[in-house]
């Protein structure tokens, strides 16, 4: 669609050097005029319609000052509209009322599939890297269109209509992706639930979204292990009266029991027509809901709309990763997370790119898995999580160097802060000091990447281990405790965003009040991300982590309250508090403190075993705390609020800096906790 320029703004980075500890790319670039001209005229032809744009910086400033003109131009040229829009943004950030392109109509699956199936029918849309290496399956755009249409017809035959919610509980596969797109084709709202969540967590998400249908597979396979997905769905739907039908696709072909509600999905779609007319959707109709953790025990169903989300996923994919014709884009996230939605499915496909679906794990069958895949499939972009990078780093360079990675141009990192060691290793060992490393900061709520070193002028060096620069149209602001914006550099504060952008979430399913309270009330008029950030002396952004009771375990977002709710259900437990503490591989891990009811006759070992099992069953394995401390009392204020700040310090053994504990109802509990932590260590 957009041809590669001779001096595309990524491909000209030929080498790097370090000056005063900072990466500098200035030595390896072509003359300035040529560089910017080629970038603007080939990669962003829309810029010709904006006045006085000669550099990336000009374009960024324009996108902030004339946001509607910027997004309006891109929406016209990058998306296919059934009915053109005449209005761009209509947003009130105080009230959480967000509308983009409201009077326009389009269909997301048409944009992601049909327009490419019409132009380049045989081009590969999906490459499925199955759990067993070398078991690769490919799907062309023409084939994907037929799959999407058959599934869409099947959903309609089962009574699914525009606006109905469909829960998808499937491993990463072409069928799962086609199912998401089929929902989009007929205007159903999809609710993908990560196929590692337990029956109870799945049931909670089905109930909360009032899903009429659940789509799953017989089993899943990951890292050589079989996962009983259908059995989990059977357990979940027992408590979900809204579910009328369960569609079951084959992954392993295992003989799973089928009940009255269950339908063989593969058989049903074979008999369907391979054409289904896409429904023209209003820009602001809902595309999907996706549950994510907040600071209470109840996950939030974040809602994204059609046009704004699609535009933002399309444009960020294209520019952050420098997608060019012929690229093979490899984002190894699961479709159960927002990264899978935006950068496995919607962003790459809307750009007409070939996208890889990765079913396995970073270490199966060995720690060379990712790089073996890069060599075989010739990936041009690789987008993964720091937790996997850290894990692979520990296994040594030989697993990487064994494979040819010369096809790679861009390496992305997402989901949690990437530490310096991992960043340097990613750049020098994986990327052979040749690839561009982009640390990308964003959230389920933002729909797409918000802060990222690219796009930017090629002469703009990339600082290690930070996302650095806001994307087009994004203006971050740091706020202090008095809710005042902090000006200048070398400062830190609550990370907010000043102006609306098309990809922002529209509401929390069934709870618009919580939406306003969480994101728009804390700093009126601004979007509050929940994260803290530094603005460095050079004006670059570095995320410092969550400011609320949310932690990031191996890149999985987890509310500590969710874990506490499960622990508190144990008959012997009186009270619990869970905090995050730094972990070498996982980034952060949960750490549980708990008190017991009186006269409990249970050994610490049995209690821990039972709690672990409960958390696995009610949430998922990643939520199991690494450490449990049973204690006599928790540090509380006189009004009864648990001082998690103190528990975090105890968890990391920073006990010399506990701060003022005199305001606690019973300061003596702190001493006991410190002693228990010490015993645990020895
Ligand atoms: O704390 C930030 C962290 O992940 C949170 C968002 O999690 P989730 O909605 O699950 O989306 C993850 C994938 C986009 C953020 O509030 N986070 C995400 N990316 C980064 C990050 N923290 C630091 N650096 C990042 N690059």
XYZ file of C-alpha atoms and ligand atoms in Angstrom:
708
model
C 0.000 0.000 0.000
C 2.765 2.405 0.948
C 6.048 1.611 -0.715
C 9.320 1.606 1.155
C 11.296 4.774 0.595
C 14.943 4.663 -0.267
C 15.660 6.380 3.011
C 12.739 5.299 5.146
C 13.141 6.906 8.529
C 13.936 3.640 10.284
C 16.056 1.946 7.692
C 18.672 4.671 7.674
C 19.800 3.913 11.201
C 22.972 2.094 10.339
C 24.912 2.247 13.564
C 25.018 3.660 17.026
C 27.532 4.992 19.439
C 27.334 5.988 23.080
C 28.239 9.467 24.193
C 28.151 10.257 27.905
C 26.225 7.074 28.515
C 23.524 7.963 25.980
C 22.861 6.278 22.689
C 23.585 8.462 19.759
C 22.755 7.696 16.176
C 23.911 10.957 14.679
C 26.894 9.444 12.930
C 24.932 7.187 10.654
C 22.372 9.276 8.875
C 21.820 10.768 5.443
C 21.585 14.555 4.897
C 18.655 16.130 6.671
C 16.564 17.454 3.763
C 16.517 14.160 1.925
C 15.623 12.231 5.034
C 12.590 14.208 6.049
C 11.314 14.628 2.519
C 11.312 10.898 1.912
C 9.619 10.182 5.242
C 6.902 12.742 4.750
C 6.144 12.091 1.112
C 6.131 8.298 1.206
C 5.206 7.211 4.714
C 2.849 10.062 5.572
C 1.584 11.591 2.316
C -1.207 13.240 4.328
C 1.395 15.637 5.710
C 1.391 17.394 2.330
C -2.088 18.686 3.265
C -0.806 20.329 6.439
C 1.049 23.651 6.269
C 4.799 23.986 6.884
C 5.615 20.411 7.808
C 9.236 19.615 7.199
C 10.198 17.505 10.149
C 8.747 14.957 12.526
C 8.724 17.670 15.196
C 6.624 19.931 12.930
C 4.176 17.097 12.390
C 3.916 16.315 16.098
C 3.272 19.978 16.929
C 0.664 20.175 14.189
C -1.079 17.043 15.473
C -1.432 18.689 18.891
C -2.429 22.160 17.717
C -4.824 20.934 14.997
C -5.856 17.586 16.347
C -9.140 17.383 14.397
C -7.496 18.253 11.102
C -4.700 15.751 11.745
C -6.944 12.826 12.707
C -9.589 13.767 10.172
C -7.095 13.601 7.289
C -5.716 10.250 8.478
C -9.190 8.813 9.008
C -10.140 9.743 5.449
C -7.059 8.304 3.831
C -6.341 5.238 5.999
C -9.841 3.816 6.421
C -12.647 2.871 4.069
C -15.898 4.613 4.981
C -19.381 3.486 3.953
C -20.591 6.925 4.877
C -18.054 9.722 5.248
C -17.961 11.631 8.521
C -18.373 15.399 8.671
C -17.484 15.826 12.354
C -14.182 14.706 13.894
C -14.043 14.878 17.697
C -16.794 15.735 20.167
C -15.357 15.045 23.597
C -15.909 16.212 27.132
C -13.148 14.828 29.311
C -14.854 16.059 32.505
C -17.826 13.837 31.857
C -16.004 11.011 30.088
C -18.068 11.657 26.939
C -15.986 10.691 23.946
C -17.056 10.684 20.297
C -14.941 10.545 17.184
C -16.221 10.683 13.576
C -19.711 10.265 15.040
C -21.747 10.703 11.850
C -19.526 8.375 9.781
C -20.196 4.702 9.122
C -17.808 1.869 8.371
C -17.203 -1.810 8.955
C -14.062 -2.897 10.785
C -13.865 -6.359 9.182
C -14.241 -4.784 5.718
C -11.295 -2.533 6.548
C -9.168 -5.364 7.920
C -10.002 -8.018 5.358
C -12.103 -7.173 2.279
C -10.130 -4.235 1.009
C -6.939 -6.332 0.993
C -8.710 -9.473 -0.263
C -9.893 -7.369 -3.205
C -6.479 -5.882 -3.975
C -4.065 -8.642 -2.989
C -6.165 -11.807 -2.540
C -3.219 -14.205 -2.329
C -1.152 -12.169 0.078
C -0.803 -13.892 3.436
C -2.920 -12.339 6.146
C -2.072 -14.769 8.969
C 0.841 -17.061 9.695
C -0.025 -19.372 12.565
C 3.056 -20.533 14.448
C 1.538 -23.451 16.313
C 2.812 -24.820 19.593
C 5.004 -27.432 17.906
C 7.727 -25.631 15.938
C 7.533 -26.296 12.195
C 3.774 -26.778 12.389
C 2.984 -23.566 10.573
C -0.299 -22.770 8.823
C -0.928 -19.764 6.609
C -4.109 -17.999 5.601
C -4.311 -15.582 2.654
C -6.526 -12.503 2.699
C -8.920 -14.247 0.298
C -9.121 -17.285 2.594
C -9.518 -15.112 5.676
C -12.449 -13.320 4.039
C -14.174 -16.609 3.385
C -13.545 -17.788 6.977
C -14.846 -14.536 8.439
C -17.987 -14.643 6.282
C -18.775 -18.266 7.121
C -18.363 -17.603 10.836
C -20.426 -14.417 10.608
C -23.229 -16.367 8.895
C -22.969 -19.085 11.538
C -23.249 -16.544 14.369
C -26.316 -14.993 12.746
C -27.859 -18.438 12.226
C -27.459 -18.956 15.978
C -29.389 -15.782 16.678
C -26.538 -13.341 17.264
C -27.533 -9.811 16.275
C -25.932 -6.392 16.175
C -25.109 -5.282 19.730
C -25.121 -8.796 21.251
C -22.066 -9.795 23.258
C -20.084 -12.919 22.354
C -17.391 -14.282 24.685
C -14.388 -15.819 22.942
C -12.303 -18.203 25.094
C -9.842 -19.626 22.605
C -6.130 -20.006 22.115
C -4.433 -17.855 19.471
C -5.435 -19.318 16.103
C -6.793 -18.242 12.715
C -10.265 -19.387 13.827
C -10.095 -17.156 16.886
C -8.975 -14.139 14.830
C -11.633 -14.806 12.175
C -14.222 -15.072 14.966
C -13.284 -11.636 16.314
C -13.561 -10.221 12.794
C -16.857 -12.057 12.193
C -18.327 -10.366 15.270
C -17.129 -7.043 13.876
C -18.696 -7.884 10.501
C -22.193 -8.284 11.938
C -21.880 -5.691 14.693
C -21.688 -8.116 17.621
C -19.491 -6.983 20.522
C -16.702 -9.448 21.267
C -15.381 -10.154 24.713
C -12.155 -12.140 24.421
C -11.146 -13.790 27.695
C -7.533 -14.967 28.002
C -7.664 -18.773 27.707
C -5.552 -19.117 30.866
C -8.220 -17.697 33.166
C -10.050 -20.071 35.489
C -13.726 -21.093 35.195
C -14.700 -18.635 37.897
C -12.885 -15.702 36.284
C -14.418 -16.657 32.931
C -17.905 -16.899 34.447
C -17.521 -13.473 36.037
C -16.656 -11.969 32.626
C -19.490 -13.797 30.836
C -22.019 -12.693 33.433
C -20.842 -9.118 33.582
C -21.013 -8.775 29.771
C -24.352 -10.694 29.541
C -22.888 -12.783 26.720
C -25.394 -14.822 24.733
C -22.761 -17.073 23.272
C -19.378 -18.531 24.229
C -16.930 -19.753 21.589
C -14.138 -22.105 22.592
C -12.025 -25.070 21.499
C -11.973 -28.636 22.738
C -8.561 -28.140 24.298
C -5.611 -25.794 24.045
C -1.925 -26.666 23.707
C 0.788 -24.462 25.070
C 4.381 -25.347 25.759
C 3.566 -28.997 25.014
C 0.868 -29.072 27.697
C -2.797 -29.705 27.050
C -5.278 -27.235 28.570
C -8.870 -28.330 29.098
C -10.657 -25.313 27.685
C -14.036 -26.928 26.989
C -14.153 -28.355 30.501
C -13.463 -24.878 31.912
C -16.254 -23.428 29.784
C -18.621 -26.187 30.970
C -17.882 -25.229 34.579
C -18.229 -21.528 33.862
C -21.528 -21.578 31.962
C -23.251 -23.452 34.808
C -23.561 -20.052 36.498
C -24.227 -18.028 33.337
C -27.926 -18.097 32.432
C -27.447 -15.560 29.617
C -25.506 -18.114 27.527
C -27.723 -19.781 24.936
C -25.083 -21.463 22.789
C -21.507 -22.714 23.125
C -19.623 -23.181 19.863
C -16.767 -25.681 20.124
C -13.955 -25.758 17.568
C -11.355 -28.536 17.358
C -7.774 -27.841 18.325
C -6.619 -31.313 19.361
C -9.625 -33.381 18.271
C -10.057 -34.762 21.784
C -13.366 -36.365 22.536
C -15.002 -33.761 24.780
C -18.537 -34.212 26.149
C -21.099 -32.088 24.304
C -24.308 -30.916 25.968
C -27.532 -29.520 24.500
C -26.175 -25.983 24.269
C -22.982 -27.104 22.522
C -22.524 -26.982 18.757
C -19.613 -28.288 16.678
C -18.262 -24.979 15.361
C -16.134 -26.447 12.546
C -19.051 -28.451 11.156
C -21.390 -25.494 11.417
C -19.141 -23.137 9.476
C -18.326 -25.574 6.679
C -21.978 -25.514 5.681
C -22.292 -21.738 5.728
C -22.154 -19.422 2.745
C -18.711 -17.918 2.092
C -20.111 -14.417 1.635
C -21.694 -12.246 4.276
C -22.523 -8.602 3.678
C -20.682 -6.402 6.222
C -23.006 -4.284 8.361
C -22.405 -0.536 8.206
C -21.673 0.459 11.772
C -21.812 3.894 13.349
C -18.339 5.034 14.356
C -19.371 5.076 17.981
C -21.047 1.649 18.060
C -19.089 -0.711 20.274
C -16.500 -3.014 18.753
C -15.411 -4.965 21.809
C -15.149 -5.133 25.531
C -12.047 -6.450 27.249
C -11.781 -7.037 30.984
C -8.798 -5.660 32.827
C -7.848 -5.287 36.471
C -8.483 -2.192 38.487
C -7.934 -1.319 42.108
C -11.041 -3.149 43.321
C -11.668 -6.896 43.244
C -13.991 -6.512 40.253
C -12.360 -6.405 36.806
C -13.500 -3.615 34.491
C -15.006 -4.310 31.066
C -13.224 -1.642 29.032
C -15.263 -0.734 25.960
C -13.760 0.346 22.639
C -15.688 1.714 19.700
C -15.359 1.090 15.955
C -13.749 3.861 13.949
C -11.635 5.665 16.530
C -10.109 2.452 17.852
C -9.437 1.099 14.379
C -7.823 4.310 13.200
C -5.583 4.503 16.252
C -4.519 0.827 15.999
C -3.882 1.283 12.257
C -1.806 4.436 12.502
C 0.235 3.423 15.569
C 1.087 0.024 14.007
C 2.203 1.669 10.817
C 4.380 4.402 12.312
C 5.722 2.959 15.556
C 6.862 -0.208 13.795
C 7.596 1.337 10.398
C 5.423 -1.234 8.643
C 6.310 -1.489 4.958
C 4.995 -3.533 2.055
C 6.155 -7.151 2.339
C 6.716 -7.040 6.096
C 5.905 -9.971 8.340
C 4.814 -8.573 11.677
C 5.374 -10.704 14.763
C 3.624 -9.671 17.947
C 3.798 -12.650 20.319
C 1.020 -11.467 22.650
C -2.062 -13.559 23.253
C -5.321 -12.317 21.732
C -6.749 -12.342 25.267
C -4.901 -9.089 26.024
C -5.198 -5.660 24.441
C -1.772 -6.067 22.774
C -3.187 -9.047 20.896
C -6.258 -7.064 19.846
C -4.385 -4.005 18.581
C -1.078 -5.443 17.317
C -1.849 -9.049 16.378
C -5.276 -8.458 14.844
C -6.670 -5.006 14.092
C -3.584 -2.830 13.508
C -1.562 -5.122 11.228
C -4.593 -6.382 9.261
C -6.002 -2.913 8.697
C -2.619 -2.007 7.189
C -2.817 -5.076 4.929
C 0.195 -6.646 6.640
C 0.976 -10.313 7.231
C 0.598 -10.911 10.971
C 1.955 -13.844 12.965
C -0.158 -15.717 15.514
C 2.112 -17.259 18.142
C 0.559 -20.129 20.076
C 3.545 -21.284 22.115
C 5.812 -20.025 24.901
C 9.257 -18.376 24.755
C 11.008 -21.501 26.027
C 9.220 -24.309 24.224
C 10.791 -26.585 23.162
C 13.865 -24.587 24.148
C 14.876 -20.954 24.782
C 15.666 -20.474 21.085
C 11.987 -20.674 20.107
C 11.401 -17.005 19.235
C 14.572 -16.708 17.160
C 14.012 -20.017 15.392
C 10.624 -18.583 14.385
C 12.238 -15.304 13.275
C 14.623 -17.250 11.021
C 11.967 -19.555 9.555
C 9.246 -16.972 9.005
C 11.587 -14.035 8.363
C 9.906 -11.658 10.747
C 10.595 -7.983 10.151
C 9.183 -6.763 13.484
C 9.179 -8.554 16.814
C 6.984 -7.237 19.635
C 7.121 -8.906 23.049
C 7.175 -8.450 26.812
C 10.156 -7.592 29.034
C 9.406 -10.586 31.255
C 10.203 -12.940 28.348
C 13.284 -10.930 27.375
C 14.611 -11.189 30.949
C 13.952 -14.910 31.019
C 15.746 -15.500 27.713
C 18.647 -13.281 28.719
C 19.287 -15.639 31.632
C 19.528 -18.593 29.244
C 22.464 -16.992 27.452
C 23.292 -15.527 24.039
C 23.915 -18.790 22.209
C 20.171 -19.531 21.943
C 19.770 -16.295 20.058
C 22.926 -16.323 17.957
C 22.197 -19.798 16.677
C 19.550 -18.304 14.367
C 19.625 -15.773 11.558
C 17.827 -12.598 12.641
C 18.831 -10.444 9.692
C 15.194 -9.992 8.602
C 14.395 -8.036 11.794
C 14.265 -4.233 11.699
C 12.234 -3.218 14.759
C 12.055 -4.775 18.229
C 9.235 -3.677 20.503
C 8.679 -4.014 24.233
C 5.353 -3.675 26.023
C 3.377 -4.258 29.186
C 5.787 -3.257 31.944
C 8.974 -1.288 32.423
C 11.967 -2.805 30.661
C 15.119 -2.688 32.765
C 18.404 -1.439 31.320
C 20.081 -4.826 31.217
C 17.205 -6.375 29.255
C 16.966 -3.369 26.917
C 20.706 -3.437 26.138
C 20.570 -7.193 25.536
C 17.549 -6.836 23.267
C 19.382 -4.190 21.230
C 22.851 -5.695 21.094
C 22.282 -9.453 21.134
C 18.842 -9.915 19.572
C 18.986 -6.820 17.370
C 22.714 -7.012 16.591
C 22.925 -3.248 17.272
C 21.151 -2.875 13.955
C 17.482 -2.935 14.897
C 15.516 -0.106 16.425
C 14.276 -0.943 19.925
C 10.981 0.702 20.872
C 9.766 0.572 24.469
C 6.055 1.289 24.071
C 3.876 2.551 26.916
C 0.114 2.228 26.730
C -2.870 0.489 28.357
C -6.039 -1.490 27.668
C -7.851 1.813 28.097
C -5.772 3.761 25.567
C -6.425 1.281 22.721
C -2.966 1.760 21.255
C 0.570 2.954 21.880
C 0.815 6.370 23.562
C 4.473 6.962 24.361
C 7.215 5.478 22.202
C 10.591 6.532 20.779
C 9.356 6.172 17.201
C 8.144 7.708 15.004
C 10.628 10.535 15.237
C 13.348 11.981 13.088
C 16.071 9.465 12.422
C 18.607 11.741 14.018
C 16.718 11.568 17.299
C 18.644 9.121 19.442
C 16.765 6.504 21.405
C 17.411 6.533 25.131
C 17.700 3.083 26.688
C 14.811 1.610 28.646
C 12.190 4.308 28.335
C 9.290 5.056 26.005
C 10.476 8.655 25.715
C 8.193 10.504 23.321
C 4.457 10.929 22.902
C 2.868 9.630 19.700
C 1.179 12.046 17.271
C -1.736 13.816 18.914
C -0.763 12.704 22.426
C 0.179 15.297 24.996
C 1.220 13.879 28.377
C 1.062 16.003 31.518
C 2.534 15.285 34.937
C 0.391 16.353 37.885
C 1.355 16.897 41.505
C -0.622 16.088 44.650
C -2.414 19.432 44.539
C -3.630 18.448 41.042
C -1.462 21.103 39.420
C 0.415 20.408 36.234
C 4.153 20.239 36.822
C 6.097 22.268 34.293
C 9.709 21.869 33.219
C 12.028 18.904 33.146
C 13.630 16.635 35.749
C 10.248 16.240 37.431
C 7.895 13.409 38.302
C 4.178 13.109 38.895
C 0.930 11.379 37.997
C 0.914 10.559 34.281
C -2.126 12.121 32.609
C -3.067 12.880 29.007
C -4.333 16.326 28.119
C -6.395 15.925 24.973
C -8.633 13.190 23.605
C -7.308 10.760 21.010
C -9.357 8.429 18.769
C -8.336 5.144 20.435
C -9.366 6.028 23.972
C -11.863 3.795 25.804
C -15.484 4.931 25.737
C -16.795 3.487 28.985
C -16.657 0.634 31.479
C -19.358 -1.856 30.587
C -22.376 -1.242 32.815
C -20.584 1.283 35.004
C -19.999 4.661 33.375
C -19.697 6.201 36.837
C -16.709 4.049 37.655
C -15.245 5.122 34.293
C -15.508 8.787 35.224
C -14.361 8.229 38.810
C -11.301 6.214 37.752
C -10.026 8.171 34.788
C -11.520 11.665 34.751
C -12.250 12.688 38.365
C -8.753 12.399 39.879
C -7.412 15.237 37.668
C -10.469 17.034 36.271
C -10.371 17.596 32.533
C -7.522 15.148 31.991
C -7.283 11.394 31.448
C -5.475 9.806 34.414
C -3.572 6.653 33.506
C -2.988 5.364 37.038
C 0.763 5.361 36.358
C 3.461 7.668 37.647
C 6.125 9.041 35.322
C 9.346 11.057 35.272
C 10.148 13.684 32.711
C 13.914 13.587 32.414
C 16.278 16.520 32.017
C 15.989 16.018 28.245
C 12.189 16.084 28.335
C 11.769 12.330 27.820
C 9.153 10.242 29.596
C 9.988 7.320 31.846
C 7.159 5.381 33.454
C 7.749 4.662 37.134
C 4.873 2.220 37.701
C 1.321 2.102 38.998
C 0.150 4.588 41.594
C -2.844 2.459 42.572
C -3.175 -1.080 43.920
C -2.557 -2.682 40.574
C 0.560 -4.724 39.883
C 2.101 -6.109 36.732
C 3.060 -9.780 36.954
C 4.919 -11.002 33.868
C 3.143 -8.234 31.990
C -0.266 -9.416 33.252
C -2.187 -6.681 34.960
C -3.537 -7.762 38.316
C -5.477 -5.925 41.008
C -4.097 -6.818 44.434
C -7.711 -6.628 45.665
C -8.642 -9.512 43.345
C -6.115 -11.752 45.111
C -7.142 -10.486 48.547
C -10.777 -11.320 47.798
C -9.835 -14.941 47.118
C -7.554 -15.269 50.167
C -10.269 -13.787 52.395
C -12.654 -16.531 51.291
C -10.519 -19.161 53.063
C -12.275 -20.261 56.245
C -9.171 -19.719 58.402
C -8.267 -16.247 57.131
C -9.382 -13.133 58.986
C -7.834 -10.521 56.752
C -5.238 -10.126 54.021
C -3.231 -7.524 52.170
C -1.384 -8.193 48.941
C 1.323 -5.942 47.552
C 3.709 -6.159 44.626
C 7.442 -6.608 45.075
C 10.226 -6.616 42.463
C 10.988 -9.953 40.844
C 13.982 -10.776 38.619
C 12.014 -12.382 35.812
C 8.370 -11.491 36.336
C 9.082 -7.814 36.904
C 6.722 -7.796 39.848
C 5.273 -10.604 41.939
C 2.432 -10.657 44.472
C 3.393 -10.837 48.169
C 0.613 -11.735 50.612
C 0.295 -10.786 54.276
C -2.515 -12.396 56.213
C -3.989 -12.777 59.655
C -5.956 -15.790 60.866
C -9.222 -16.107 62.725
C -8.882 -17.325 66.316
C -8.258 -20.988 67.138
C -7.369 -22.143 63.658
C -5.927 -25.595 63.473
C -4.128 -25.504 60.185
C -0.405 -25.696 59.497
C 1.222 -22.828 57.583
C 2.175 -25.315 54.862
C -1.367 -26.598 54.356
C -2.772 -23.104 54.438
C -0.362 -21.931 51.753
C -1.128 -24.973 49.611
C -4.873 -24.407 49.885
C -4.605 -20.697 49.178
C -2.480 -21.333 46.083
C -5.019 -23.807 44.761
C -7.903 -21.394 45.417
C -6.164 -18.532 43.604
C -5.363 -20.781 40.661
C -8.992 -21.891 40.457
C -10.545 -18.493 40.957
C -8.170 -16.282 38.974
C -5.203 -17.914 37.254
C -1.744 -19.279 38.080
C 0.002 -15.984 37.388
C -1.896 -14.439 40.332
C -0.447 -16.819 42.977
C 1.728 -14.885 45.471
C 5.366 -15.948 45.629
C 5.461 -15.311 49.366
C 2.834 -15.603 52.120
C 3.427 -14.210 55.610
C 0.996 -15.122 58.347
C 1.041 -12.514 61.085
C -0.873 -11.339 64.176
C -1.920 -8.000 62.794
C -1.648 -5.753 59.753
C -0.417 -2.159 59.940
C -3.558 -0.024 60.021
C -4.384 3.597 60.563
C -6.742 4.448 63.396
C -9.554 4.630 60.856
C -8.808 1.034 59.861
C -7.087 1.588 56.495
C -4.272 -0.876 55.826
C -1.015 0.989 55.195
C 0.177 -0.825 52.092
C 3.070 1.595 51.803
C 4.587 -0.047 54.910
C 3.899 -3.558 53.647
C 5.641 -2.754 50.350
C 8.734 -1.657 52.274
C 8.663 -4.767 54.434
C 8.321 -6.936 51.321
C 11.514 -5.456 49.834
C 13.202 -5.379 53.260
C 13.627 -1.639 53.143
C 12.893 -1.549 56.842
C 15.168 1.373 57.701
C 12.875 3.671 55.750
C 9.459 2.750 57.004
C 8.576 6.374 57.619
C 6.308 7.546 60.386
C 4.571 4.556 61.952
C 3.269 6.450 64.965
C -0.088 7.096 63.278
C -0.786 3.370 63.229
C -3.465 2.014 65.516
C -0.920 -0.544 66.787
C 2.679 0.302 65.814
C 3.962 -2.942 67.384
C 2.669 -5.017 64.456
C 5.393 -3.534 62.300
C 8.188 -5.002 64.434
C 6.608 -8.434 64.240
C 6.237 -8.201 60.490
C 9.841 -7.140 60.048
C 10.921 -10.110 62.168
C 8.782 -12.544 60.133
C 10.231 -11.210 56.891
C 13.754 -11.760 58.248
C 13.004 -15.317 59.321
C 11.606 -16.036 55.896
C 14.837 -14.946 54.290
C 17.092 -17.221 56.304
O 1.586 0.246 34.364
C 1.591 0.342 32.954
C 2.118 -0.952 32.365
O 0.990 -1.741 32.070
C -0.210 -1.036 32.414
C -1.288 -1.350 31.415
O -1.585 -2.708 31.456
P -2.595 -3.323 30.416
O -3.828 -2.504 30.391
O -2.722 -4.763 30.745
O -1.897 -3.155 29.021
C -0.668 -3.779 28.793
C -0.312 -3.655 27.334
C -0.393 -2.318 26.767
C 0.190 0.408 32.414
O -0.684 1.185 33.182
N 2.892 -0.715 31.137
C 2.513 -0.962 29.876
N 3.519 -0.683 29.021
C 4.548 -0.212 29.762
C 4.142 -0.223 31.116
N 4.942 0.215 32.114
C 6.161 0.677 31.759
N 6.613 0.707 30.494
C 5.860 0.290 29.461
N 6.330 0.293 28.231
